[in-house]
PDB file of C-alpha atoms in Angstrom:
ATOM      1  CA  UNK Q 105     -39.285  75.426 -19.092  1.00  0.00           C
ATOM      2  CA  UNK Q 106     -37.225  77.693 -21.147  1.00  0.00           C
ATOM      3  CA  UNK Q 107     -33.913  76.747 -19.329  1.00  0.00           C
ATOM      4  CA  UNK Q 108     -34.974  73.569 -19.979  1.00  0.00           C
ATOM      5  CA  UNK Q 109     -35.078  73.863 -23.885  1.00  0.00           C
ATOM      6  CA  UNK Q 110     -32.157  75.754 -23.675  1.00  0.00           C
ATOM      7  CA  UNK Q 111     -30.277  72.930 -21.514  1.00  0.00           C
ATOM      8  CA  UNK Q 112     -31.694  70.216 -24.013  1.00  0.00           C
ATOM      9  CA  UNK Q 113     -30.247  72.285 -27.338  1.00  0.00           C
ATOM     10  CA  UNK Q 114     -27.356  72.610 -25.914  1.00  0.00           C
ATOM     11  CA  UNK Q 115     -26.786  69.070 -24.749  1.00  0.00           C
ATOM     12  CA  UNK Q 116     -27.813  68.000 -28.130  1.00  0.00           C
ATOM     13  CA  UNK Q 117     -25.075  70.493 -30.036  1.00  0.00           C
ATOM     14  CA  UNK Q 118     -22.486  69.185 -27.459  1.00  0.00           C
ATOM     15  CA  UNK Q 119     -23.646  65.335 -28.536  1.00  0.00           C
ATOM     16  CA  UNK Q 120     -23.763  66.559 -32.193  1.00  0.00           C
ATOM     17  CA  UNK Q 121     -20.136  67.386 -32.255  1.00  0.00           C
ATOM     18  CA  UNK Q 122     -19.207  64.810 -30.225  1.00  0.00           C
ATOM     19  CA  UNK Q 123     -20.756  62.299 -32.695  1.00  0.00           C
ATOM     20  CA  UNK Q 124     -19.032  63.740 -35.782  1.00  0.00           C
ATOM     21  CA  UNK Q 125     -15.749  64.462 -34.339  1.00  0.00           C
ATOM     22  CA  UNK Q 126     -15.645  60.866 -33.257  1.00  0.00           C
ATOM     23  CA  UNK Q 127     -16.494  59.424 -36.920  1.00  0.00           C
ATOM     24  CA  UNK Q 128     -14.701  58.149 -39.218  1.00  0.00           C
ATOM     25  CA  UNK Q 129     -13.912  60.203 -42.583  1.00  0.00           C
ATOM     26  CA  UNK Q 130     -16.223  58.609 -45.400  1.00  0.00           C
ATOM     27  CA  UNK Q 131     -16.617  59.083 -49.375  1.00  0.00           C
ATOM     28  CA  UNK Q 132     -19.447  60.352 -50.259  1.00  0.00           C
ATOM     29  CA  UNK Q 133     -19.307  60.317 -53.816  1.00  0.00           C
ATOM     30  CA  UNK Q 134     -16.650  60.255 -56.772  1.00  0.00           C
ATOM     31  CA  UNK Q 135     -16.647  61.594 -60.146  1.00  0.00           C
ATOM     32  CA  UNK Q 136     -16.454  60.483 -63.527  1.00  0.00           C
ATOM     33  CA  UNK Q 137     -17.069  56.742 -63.359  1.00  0.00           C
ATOM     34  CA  UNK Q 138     -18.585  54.702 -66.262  1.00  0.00           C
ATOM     35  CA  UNK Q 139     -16.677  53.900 -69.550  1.00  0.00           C
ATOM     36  CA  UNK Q 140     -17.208  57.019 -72.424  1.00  0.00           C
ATOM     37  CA  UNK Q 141     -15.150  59.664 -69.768  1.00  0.00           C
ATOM     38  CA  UNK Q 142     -13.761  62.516 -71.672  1.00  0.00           C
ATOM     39  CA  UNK Q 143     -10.263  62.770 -71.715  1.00  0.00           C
ATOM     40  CA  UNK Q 144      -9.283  65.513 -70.391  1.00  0.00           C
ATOM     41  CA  UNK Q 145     -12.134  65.261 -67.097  1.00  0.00           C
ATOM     42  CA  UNK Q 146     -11.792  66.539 -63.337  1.00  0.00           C
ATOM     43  CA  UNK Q 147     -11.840  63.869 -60.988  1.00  0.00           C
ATOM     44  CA  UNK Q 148     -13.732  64.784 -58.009  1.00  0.00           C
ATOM     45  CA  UNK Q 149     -14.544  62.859 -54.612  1.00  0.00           C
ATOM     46  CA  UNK Q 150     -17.133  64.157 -52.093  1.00  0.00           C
ATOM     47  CA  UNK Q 151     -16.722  63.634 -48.248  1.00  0.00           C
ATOM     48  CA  UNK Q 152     -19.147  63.377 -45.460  1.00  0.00           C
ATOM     49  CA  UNK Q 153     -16.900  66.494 -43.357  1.00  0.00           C
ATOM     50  CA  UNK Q 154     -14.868  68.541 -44.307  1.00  0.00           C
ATOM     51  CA  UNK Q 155     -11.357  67.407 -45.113  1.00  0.00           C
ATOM     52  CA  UNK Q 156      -8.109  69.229 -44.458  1.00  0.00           C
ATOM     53  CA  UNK Q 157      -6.457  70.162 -47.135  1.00  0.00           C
ATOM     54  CA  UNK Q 158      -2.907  69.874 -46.612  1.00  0.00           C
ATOM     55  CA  UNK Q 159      -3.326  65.685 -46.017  1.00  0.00           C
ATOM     56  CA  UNK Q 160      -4.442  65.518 -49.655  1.00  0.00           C
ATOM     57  CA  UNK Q 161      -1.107  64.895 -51.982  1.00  0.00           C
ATOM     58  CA  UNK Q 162      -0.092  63.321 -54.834  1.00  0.00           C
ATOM     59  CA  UNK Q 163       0.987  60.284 -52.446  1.00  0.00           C
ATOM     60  CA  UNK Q 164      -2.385  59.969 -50.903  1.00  0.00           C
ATOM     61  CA  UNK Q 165      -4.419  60.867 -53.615  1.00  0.00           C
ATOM     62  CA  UNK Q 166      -3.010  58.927 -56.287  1.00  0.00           C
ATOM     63  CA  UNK Q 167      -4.672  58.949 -60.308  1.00  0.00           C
ATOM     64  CA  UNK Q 168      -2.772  56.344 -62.656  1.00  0.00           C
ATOM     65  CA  UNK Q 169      -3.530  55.776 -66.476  1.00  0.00           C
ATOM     66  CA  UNK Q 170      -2.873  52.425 -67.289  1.00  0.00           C
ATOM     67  CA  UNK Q 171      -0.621  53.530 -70.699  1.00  0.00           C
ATOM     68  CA  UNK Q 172      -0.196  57.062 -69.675  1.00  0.00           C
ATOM     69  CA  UNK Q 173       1.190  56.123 -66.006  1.00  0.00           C
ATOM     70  CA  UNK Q 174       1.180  58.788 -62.571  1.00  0.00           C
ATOM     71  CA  UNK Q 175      -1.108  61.715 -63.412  1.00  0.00           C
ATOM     72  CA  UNK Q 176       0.194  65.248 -62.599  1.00  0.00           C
ATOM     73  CA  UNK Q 177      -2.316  67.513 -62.248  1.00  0.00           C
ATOM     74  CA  UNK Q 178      -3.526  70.780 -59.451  1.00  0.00           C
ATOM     75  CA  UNK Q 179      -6.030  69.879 -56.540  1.00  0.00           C
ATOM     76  CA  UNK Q 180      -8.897  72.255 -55.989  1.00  0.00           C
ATOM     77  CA  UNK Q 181     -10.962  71.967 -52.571  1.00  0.00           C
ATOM     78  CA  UNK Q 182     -14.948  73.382 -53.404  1.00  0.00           C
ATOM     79  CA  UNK Q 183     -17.708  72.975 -51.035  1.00  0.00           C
ATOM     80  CA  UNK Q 184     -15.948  74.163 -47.734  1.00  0.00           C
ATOM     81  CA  UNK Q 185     -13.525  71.692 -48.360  1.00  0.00           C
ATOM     82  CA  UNK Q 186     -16.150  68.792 -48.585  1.00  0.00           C
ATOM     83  CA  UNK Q 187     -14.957  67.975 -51.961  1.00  0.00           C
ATOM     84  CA  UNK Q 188     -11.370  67.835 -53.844  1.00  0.00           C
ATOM     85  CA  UNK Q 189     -11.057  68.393 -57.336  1.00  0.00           C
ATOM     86  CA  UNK Q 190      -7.907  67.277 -59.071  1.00  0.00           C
ATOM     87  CA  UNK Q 191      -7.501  68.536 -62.897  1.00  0.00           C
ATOM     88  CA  UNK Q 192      -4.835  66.425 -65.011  1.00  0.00           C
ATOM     89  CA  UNK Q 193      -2.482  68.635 -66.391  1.00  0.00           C
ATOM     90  CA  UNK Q 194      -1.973  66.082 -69.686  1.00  0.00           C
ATOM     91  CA  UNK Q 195      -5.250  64.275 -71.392  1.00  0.00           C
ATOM     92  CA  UNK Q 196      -5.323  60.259 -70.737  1.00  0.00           C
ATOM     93  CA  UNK Q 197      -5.222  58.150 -73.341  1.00  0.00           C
ATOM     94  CA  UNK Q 198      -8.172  57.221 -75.449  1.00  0.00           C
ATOM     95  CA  UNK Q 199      -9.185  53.804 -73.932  1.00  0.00           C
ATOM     96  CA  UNK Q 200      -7.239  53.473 -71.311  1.00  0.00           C
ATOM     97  CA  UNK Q 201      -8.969  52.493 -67.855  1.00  0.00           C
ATOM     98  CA  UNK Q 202      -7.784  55.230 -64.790  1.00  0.00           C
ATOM     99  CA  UNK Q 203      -7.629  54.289 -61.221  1.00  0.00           C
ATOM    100  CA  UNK Q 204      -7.794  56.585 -58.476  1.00  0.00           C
ATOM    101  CA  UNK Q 205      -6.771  55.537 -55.111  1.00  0.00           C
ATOM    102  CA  UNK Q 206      -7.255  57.980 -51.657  1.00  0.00           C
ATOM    103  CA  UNK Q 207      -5.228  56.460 -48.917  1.00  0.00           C
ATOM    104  CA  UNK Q 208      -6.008  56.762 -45.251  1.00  0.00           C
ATOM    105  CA  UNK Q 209      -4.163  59.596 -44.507  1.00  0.00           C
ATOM    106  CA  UNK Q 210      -6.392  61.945 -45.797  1.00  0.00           C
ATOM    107  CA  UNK Q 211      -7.896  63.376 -43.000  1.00  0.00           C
ATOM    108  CA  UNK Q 212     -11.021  65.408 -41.805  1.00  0.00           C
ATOM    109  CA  UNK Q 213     -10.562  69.232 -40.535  1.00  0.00           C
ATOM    110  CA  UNK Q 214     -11.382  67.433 -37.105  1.00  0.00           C
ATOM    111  CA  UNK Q 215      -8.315  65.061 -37.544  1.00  0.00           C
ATOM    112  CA  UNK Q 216     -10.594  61.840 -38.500  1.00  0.00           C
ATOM    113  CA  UNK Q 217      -8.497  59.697 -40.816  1.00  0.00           C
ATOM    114  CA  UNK Q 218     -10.637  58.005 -43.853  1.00  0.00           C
ATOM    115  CA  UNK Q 219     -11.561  55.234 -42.186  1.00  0.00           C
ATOM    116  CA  UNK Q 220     -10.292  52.575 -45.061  1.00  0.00           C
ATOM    117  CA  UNK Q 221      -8.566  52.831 -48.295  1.00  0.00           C
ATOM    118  CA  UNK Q 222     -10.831  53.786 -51.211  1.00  0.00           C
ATOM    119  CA  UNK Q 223     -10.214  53.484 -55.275  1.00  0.00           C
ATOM    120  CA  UNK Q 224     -12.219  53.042 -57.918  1.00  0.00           C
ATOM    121  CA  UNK Q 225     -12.078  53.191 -62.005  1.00  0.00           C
ATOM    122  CA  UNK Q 226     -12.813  54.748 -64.873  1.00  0.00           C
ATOM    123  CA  UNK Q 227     -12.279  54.380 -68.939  1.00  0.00           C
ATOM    124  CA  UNK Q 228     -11.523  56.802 -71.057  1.00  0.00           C
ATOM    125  CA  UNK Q 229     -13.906  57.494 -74.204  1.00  0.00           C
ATOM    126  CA  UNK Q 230     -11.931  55.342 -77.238  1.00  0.00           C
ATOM    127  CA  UNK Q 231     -10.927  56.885 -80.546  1.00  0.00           C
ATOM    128  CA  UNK Q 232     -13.008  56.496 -83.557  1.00  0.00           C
ATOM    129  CA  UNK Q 233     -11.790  53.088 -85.535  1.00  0.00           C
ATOM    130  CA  UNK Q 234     -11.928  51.636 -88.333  1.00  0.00           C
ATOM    131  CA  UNK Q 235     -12.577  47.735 -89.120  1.00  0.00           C
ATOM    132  CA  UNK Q 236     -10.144  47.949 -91.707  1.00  0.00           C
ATOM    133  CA  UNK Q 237      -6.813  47.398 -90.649  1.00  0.00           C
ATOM    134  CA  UNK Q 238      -3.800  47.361 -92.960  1.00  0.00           C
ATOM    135  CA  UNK Q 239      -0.857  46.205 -92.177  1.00  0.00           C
ATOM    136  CA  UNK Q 240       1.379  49.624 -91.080  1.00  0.00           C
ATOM    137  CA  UNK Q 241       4.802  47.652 -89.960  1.00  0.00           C
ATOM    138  CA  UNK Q 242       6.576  44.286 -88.598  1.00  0.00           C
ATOM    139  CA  UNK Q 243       8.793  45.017 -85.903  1.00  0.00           C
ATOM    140  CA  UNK Q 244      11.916  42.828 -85.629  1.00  0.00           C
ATOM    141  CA  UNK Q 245      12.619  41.889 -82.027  1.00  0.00           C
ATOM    142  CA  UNK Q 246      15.542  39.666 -82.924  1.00  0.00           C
ATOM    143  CA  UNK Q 247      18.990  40.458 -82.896  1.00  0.00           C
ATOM    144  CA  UNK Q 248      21.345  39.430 -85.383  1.00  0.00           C
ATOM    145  CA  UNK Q 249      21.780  35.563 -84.760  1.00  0.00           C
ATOM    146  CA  UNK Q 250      19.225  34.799 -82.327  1.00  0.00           C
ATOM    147  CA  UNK Q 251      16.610  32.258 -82.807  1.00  0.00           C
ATOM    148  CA  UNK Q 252      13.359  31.538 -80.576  1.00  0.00           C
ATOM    149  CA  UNK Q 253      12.269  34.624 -78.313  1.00  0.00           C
ATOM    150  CA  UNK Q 254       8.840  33.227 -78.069  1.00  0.00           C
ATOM    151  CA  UNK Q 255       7.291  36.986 -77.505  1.00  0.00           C
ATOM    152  CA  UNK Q 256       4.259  36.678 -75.437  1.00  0.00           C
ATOM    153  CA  UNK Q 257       2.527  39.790 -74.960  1.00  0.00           C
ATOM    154  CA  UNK Q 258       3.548  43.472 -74.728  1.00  0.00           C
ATOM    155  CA  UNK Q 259       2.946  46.794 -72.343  1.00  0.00           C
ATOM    156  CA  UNK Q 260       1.830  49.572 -74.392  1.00  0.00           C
ATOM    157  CA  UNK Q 261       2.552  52.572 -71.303  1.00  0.00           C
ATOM    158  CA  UNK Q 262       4.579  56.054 -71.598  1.00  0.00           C
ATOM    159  CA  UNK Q 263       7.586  54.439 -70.380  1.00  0.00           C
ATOM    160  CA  UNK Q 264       9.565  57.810 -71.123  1.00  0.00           C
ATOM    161  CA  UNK Q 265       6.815  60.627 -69.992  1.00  0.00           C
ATOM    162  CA  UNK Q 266       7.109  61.936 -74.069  1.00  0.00           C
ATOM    163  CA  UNK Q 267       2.994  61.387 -74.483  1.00  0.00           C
ATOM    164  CA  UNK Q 268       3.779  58.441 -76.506  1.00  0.00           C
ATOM    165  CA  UNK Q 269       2.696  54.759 -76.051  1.00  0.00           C
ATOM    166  CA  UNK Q 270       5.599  52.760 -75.674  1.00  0.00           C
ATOM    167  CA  UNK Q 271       5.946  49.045 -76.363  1.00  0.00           C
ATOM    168  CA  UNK Q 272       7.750  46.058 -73.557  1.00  0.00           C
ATOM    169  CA  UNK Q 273       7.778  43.243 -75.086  1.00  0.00           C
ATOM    170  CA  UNK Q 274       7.878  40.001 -72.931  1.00  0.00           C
ATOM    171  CA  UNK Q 275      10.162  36.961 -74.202  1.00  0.00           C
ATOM    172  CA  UNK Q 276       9.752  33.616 -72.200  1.00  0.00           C
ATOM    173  CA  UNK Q 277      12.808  31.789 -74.089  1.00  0.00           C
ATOM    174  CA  UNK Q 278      14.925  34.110 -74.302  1.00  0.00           C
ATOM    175  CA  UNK Q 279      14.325  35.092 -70.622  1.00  0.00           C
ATOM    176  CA  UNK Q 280      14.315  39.364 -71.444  1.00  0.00           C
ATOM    177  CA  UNK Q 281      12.303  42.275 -71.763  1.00  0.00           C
ATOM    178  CA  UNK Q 282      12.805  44.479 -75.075  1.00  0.00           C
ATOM    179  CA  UNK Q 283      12.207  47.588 -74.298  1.00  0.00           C
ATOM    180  CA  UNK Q 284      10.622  50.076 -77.516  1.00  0.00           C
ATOM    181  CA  UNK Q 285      10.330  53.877 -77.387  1.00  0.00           C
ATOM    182  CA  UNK Q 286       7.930  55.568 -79.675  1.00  0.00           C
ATOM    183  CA  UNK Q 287       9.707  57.933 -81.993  1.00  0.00           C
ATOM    184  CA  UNK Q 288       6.334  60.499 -82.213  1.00  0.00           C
ATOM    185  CA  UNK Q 289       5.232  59.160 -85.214  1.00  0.00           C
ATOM    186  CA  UNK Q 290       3.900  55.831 -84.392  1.00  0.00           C
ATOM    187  CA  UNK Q 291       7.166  54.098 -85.236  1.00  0.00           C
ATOM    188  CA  UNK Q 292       9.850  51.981 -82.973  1.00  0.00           C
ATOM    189  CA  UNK Q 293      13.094  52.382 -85.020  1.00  0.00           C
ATOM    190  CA  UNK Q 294      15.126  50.841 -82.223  1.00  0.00           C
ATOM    191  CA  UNK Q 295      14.734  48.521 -78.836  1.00  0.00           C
ATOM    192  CA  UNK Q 296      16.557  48.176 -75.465  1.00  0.00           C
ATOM    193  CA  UNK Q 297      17.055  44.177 -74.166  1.00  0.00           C
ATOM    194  CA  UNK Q 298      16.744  43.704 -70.520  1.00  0.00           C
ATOM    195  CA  UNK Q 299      17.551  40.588 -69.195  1.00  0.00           C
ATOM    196  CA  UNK Q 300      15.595  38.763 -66.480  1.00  0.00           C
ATOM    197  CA  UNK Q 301      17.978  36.485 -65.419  1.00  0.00           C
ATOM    198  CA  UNK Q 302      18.860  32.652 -66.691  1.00  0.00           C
ATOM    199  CA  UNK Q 303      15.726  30.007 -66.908  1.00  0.00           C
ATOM    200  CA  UNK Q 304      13.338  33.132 -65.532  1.00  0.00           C
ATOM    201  CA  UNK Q 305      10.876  32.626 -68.376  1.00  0.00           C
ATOM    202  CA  UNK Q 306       8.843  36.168 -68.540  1.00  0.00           C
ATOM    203  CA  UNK Q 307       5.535  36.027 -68.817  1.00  0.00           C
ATOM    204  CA  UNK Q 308       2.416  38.479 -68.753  1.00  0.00           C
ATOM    205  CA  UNK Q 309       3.405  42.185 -67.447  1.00  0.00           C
ATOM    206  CA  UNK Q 310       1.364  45.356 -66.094  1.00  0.00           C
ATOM    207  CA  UNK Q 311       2.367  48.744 -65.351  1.00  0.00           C
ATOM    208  CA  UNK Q 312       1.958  50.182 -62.260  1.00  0.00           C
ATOM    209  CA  UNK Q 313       3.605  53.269 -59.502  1.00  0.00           C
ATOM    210  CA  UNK Q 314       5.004  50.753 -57.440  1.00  0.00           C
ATOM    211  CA  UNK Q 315       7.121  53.291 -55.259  1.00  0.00           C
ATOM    212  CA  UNK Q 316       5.324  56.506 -55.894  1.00  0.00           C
ATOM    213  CA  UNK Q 317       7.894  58.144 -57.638  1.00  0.00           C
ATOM    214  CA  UNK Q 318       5.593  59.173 -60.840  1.00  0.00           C
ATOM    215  CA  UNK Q 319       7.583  57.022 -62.742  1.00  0.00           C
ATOM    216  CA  UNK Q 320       6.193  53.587 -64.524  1.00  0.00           C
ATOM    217  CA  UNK Q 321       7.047  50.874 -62.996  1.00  0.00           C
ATOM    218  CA  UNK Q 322       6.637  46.895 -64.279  1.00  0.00           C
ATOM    219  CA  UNK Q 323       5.142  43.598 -62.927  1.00  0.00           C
ATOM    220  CA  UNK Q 324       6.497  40.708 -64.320  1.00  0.00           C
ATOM    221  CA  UNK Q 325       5.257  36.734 -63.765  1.00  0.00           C
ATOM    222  CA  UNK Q 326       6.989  33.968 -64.523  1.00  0.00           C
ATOM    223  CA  UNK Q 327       5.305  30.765 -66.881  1.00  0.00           C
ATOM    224  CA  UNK Q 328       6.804  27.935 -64.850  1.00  0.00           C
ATOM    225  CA  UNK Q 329       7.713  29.543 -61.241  1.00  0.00           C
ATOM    226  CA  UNK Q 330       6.058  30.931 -58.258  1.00  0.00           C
ATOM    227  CA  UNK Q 331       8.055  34.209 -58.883  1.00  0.00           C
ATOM    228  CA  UNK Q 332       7.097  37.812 -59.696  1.00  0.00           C
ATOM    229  CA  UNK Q 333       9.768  40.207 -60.385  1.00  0.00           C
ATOM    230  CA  UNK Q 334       8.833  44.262 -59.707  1.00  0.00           C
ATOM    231  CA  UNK Q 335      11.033  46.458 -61.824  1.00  0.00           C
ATOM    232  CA  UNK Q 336      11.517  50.016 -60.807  1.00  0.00           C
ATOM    233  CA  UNK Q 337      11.223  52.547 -63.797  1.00  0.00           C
ATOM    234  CA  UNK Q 338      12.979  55.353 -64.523  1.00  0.00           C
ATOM    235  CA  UNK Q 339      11.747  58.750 -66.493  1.00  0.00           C
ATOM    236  CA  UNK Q 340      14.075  58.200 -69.432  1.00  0.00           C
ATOM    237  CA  UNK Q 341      12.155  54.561 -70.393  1.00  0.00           C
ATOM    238  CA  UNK Q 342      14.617  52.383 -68.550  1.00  0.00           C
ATOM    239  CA  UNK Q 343      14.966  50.466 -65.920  1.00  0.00           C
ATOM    240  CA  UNK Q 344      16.973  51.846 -63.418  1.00  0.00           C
ATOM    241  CA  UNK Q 345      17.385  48.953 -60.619  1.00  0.00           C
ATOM    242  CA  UNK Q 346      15.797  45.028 -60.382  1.00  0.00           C
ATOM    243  CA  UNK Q 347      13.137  46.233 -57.962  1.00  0.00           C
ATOM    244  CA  UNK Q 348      12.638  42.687 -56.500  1.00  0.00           C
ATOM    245  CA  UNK Q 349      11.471  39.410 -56.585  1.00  0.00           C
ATOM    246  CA  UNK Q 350       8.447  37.494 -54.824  1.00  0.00           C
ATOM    247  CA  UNK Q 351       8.565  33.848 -54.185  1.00  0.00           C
ATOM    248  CA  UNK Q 352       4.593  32.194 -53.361  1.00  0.00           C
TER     249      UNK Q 352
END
């Protein structure tokens, strides 16, 4: 009867393993979530095993501000390597909403891949305001001679990795971009015009790592096409090539 129990444990162990080495790597839990995070938080995520640690990278475990672009930060692994912790080495900005995205090559220590992509968001803790509002500036966006730009809408992200928000301004008539780089103090003495290309009519944009570089990169639609131009960004605020364009 002893052999027995013995035979029985062990045949369980051996199904055990068996079971867990064959399962797909799942998140358990993630950390901060809600809207009121603190600036300068952790983000943490929680496995069911034990991950190995050199699958986790900035390329598969990917944090992006939406103003303050690609996070750079140090990755901790706690727990026995059942959770990474990855500390921003710059503060997000106040209000901005974070995503964090884990790609599938992050692997277990038994060489289980995560068994789908997994993000999720977060918003940083806003500023205290005030309902009064005076005017602090007008910005020109015209040059000298030009007549309807017909601005619609603006990107506010760190185009130039200073700490500063930026300003892209979209022009649908003028079919251009004008790029404006925050001096430090809140002011845009000066802006760079990128053109789209003839009859391309910008529209809405959004910031995004399109290519993983760290850099921002920008999504632009069109107001009367079926086109979306992706423009790769470079650390300096500009726009180093045309990225490309999508036809639907």
């Amino acid at each position: 009867m002893k052999k027995l129990n013995l035979l029985l444990s062990a045949l369980f162990l051996l199904y055990h393993i068996y079971i867990v080495q064959g399962q797909s790597l799942q998140v358990a839990t993630t950390a901060p979530t809600g809207q009121t995070v603190s600036a300068g938080s952790a983000i943490t995520v929680t496995f069911d095993q034990a991950i190995n640690p050199q699958t986790v990278s900035s390329a598969s475990f990917r944090v992006f501000g939406r103003w303050s672009g690609p996070a750079k930060g140090q990755f901790a692994f706690l727990e026995n390597d059942l959770t990474v912790s990855f500390q921003p080495d710059e503060p997000f900005f106040a209000g901005e909403m974070v995503w964090v995205q884990l790609s599938k090559s992050i692997a277990s220590a038994n060489g289980e891949s995560l068994s789908k992509p997994y993000a999720w968001p977060f918003v940083i803790k806003a500023g205290p305001g005030f309902l009064d509002q005076p005017l602090e500036a007008t910005i020109e966006l015209r040059l000298p001679g030009e007549d309807y730009l017909q601005t619609y809408g603006a990107y506010a992200g760190d185009m130039n990795n200073d700490g500063y928000s930026d300003l892209v301004a979209v022009n649908e008539s003028s079919d251009d971009l004008r790029i404006l780089l925050n001096d430090g103090t809140g002011h845009y003495p000066s802006f760079e015009v990128y053109d789209t290309g003839d009859d391309s009519t910008p529209s809405p944009s959004e910031g995004a790592d399109f290519n993983n570089d760290g850099e921002i990169d920008l999504v632009v639609t069109t107001a009367w096409d079926s086109e979306v131009r992706v423009l790769m960004g470079g650390w300096s605020g500009e726009f180093h090539q045309h990225g490309y364009l999508l036809h639907f």
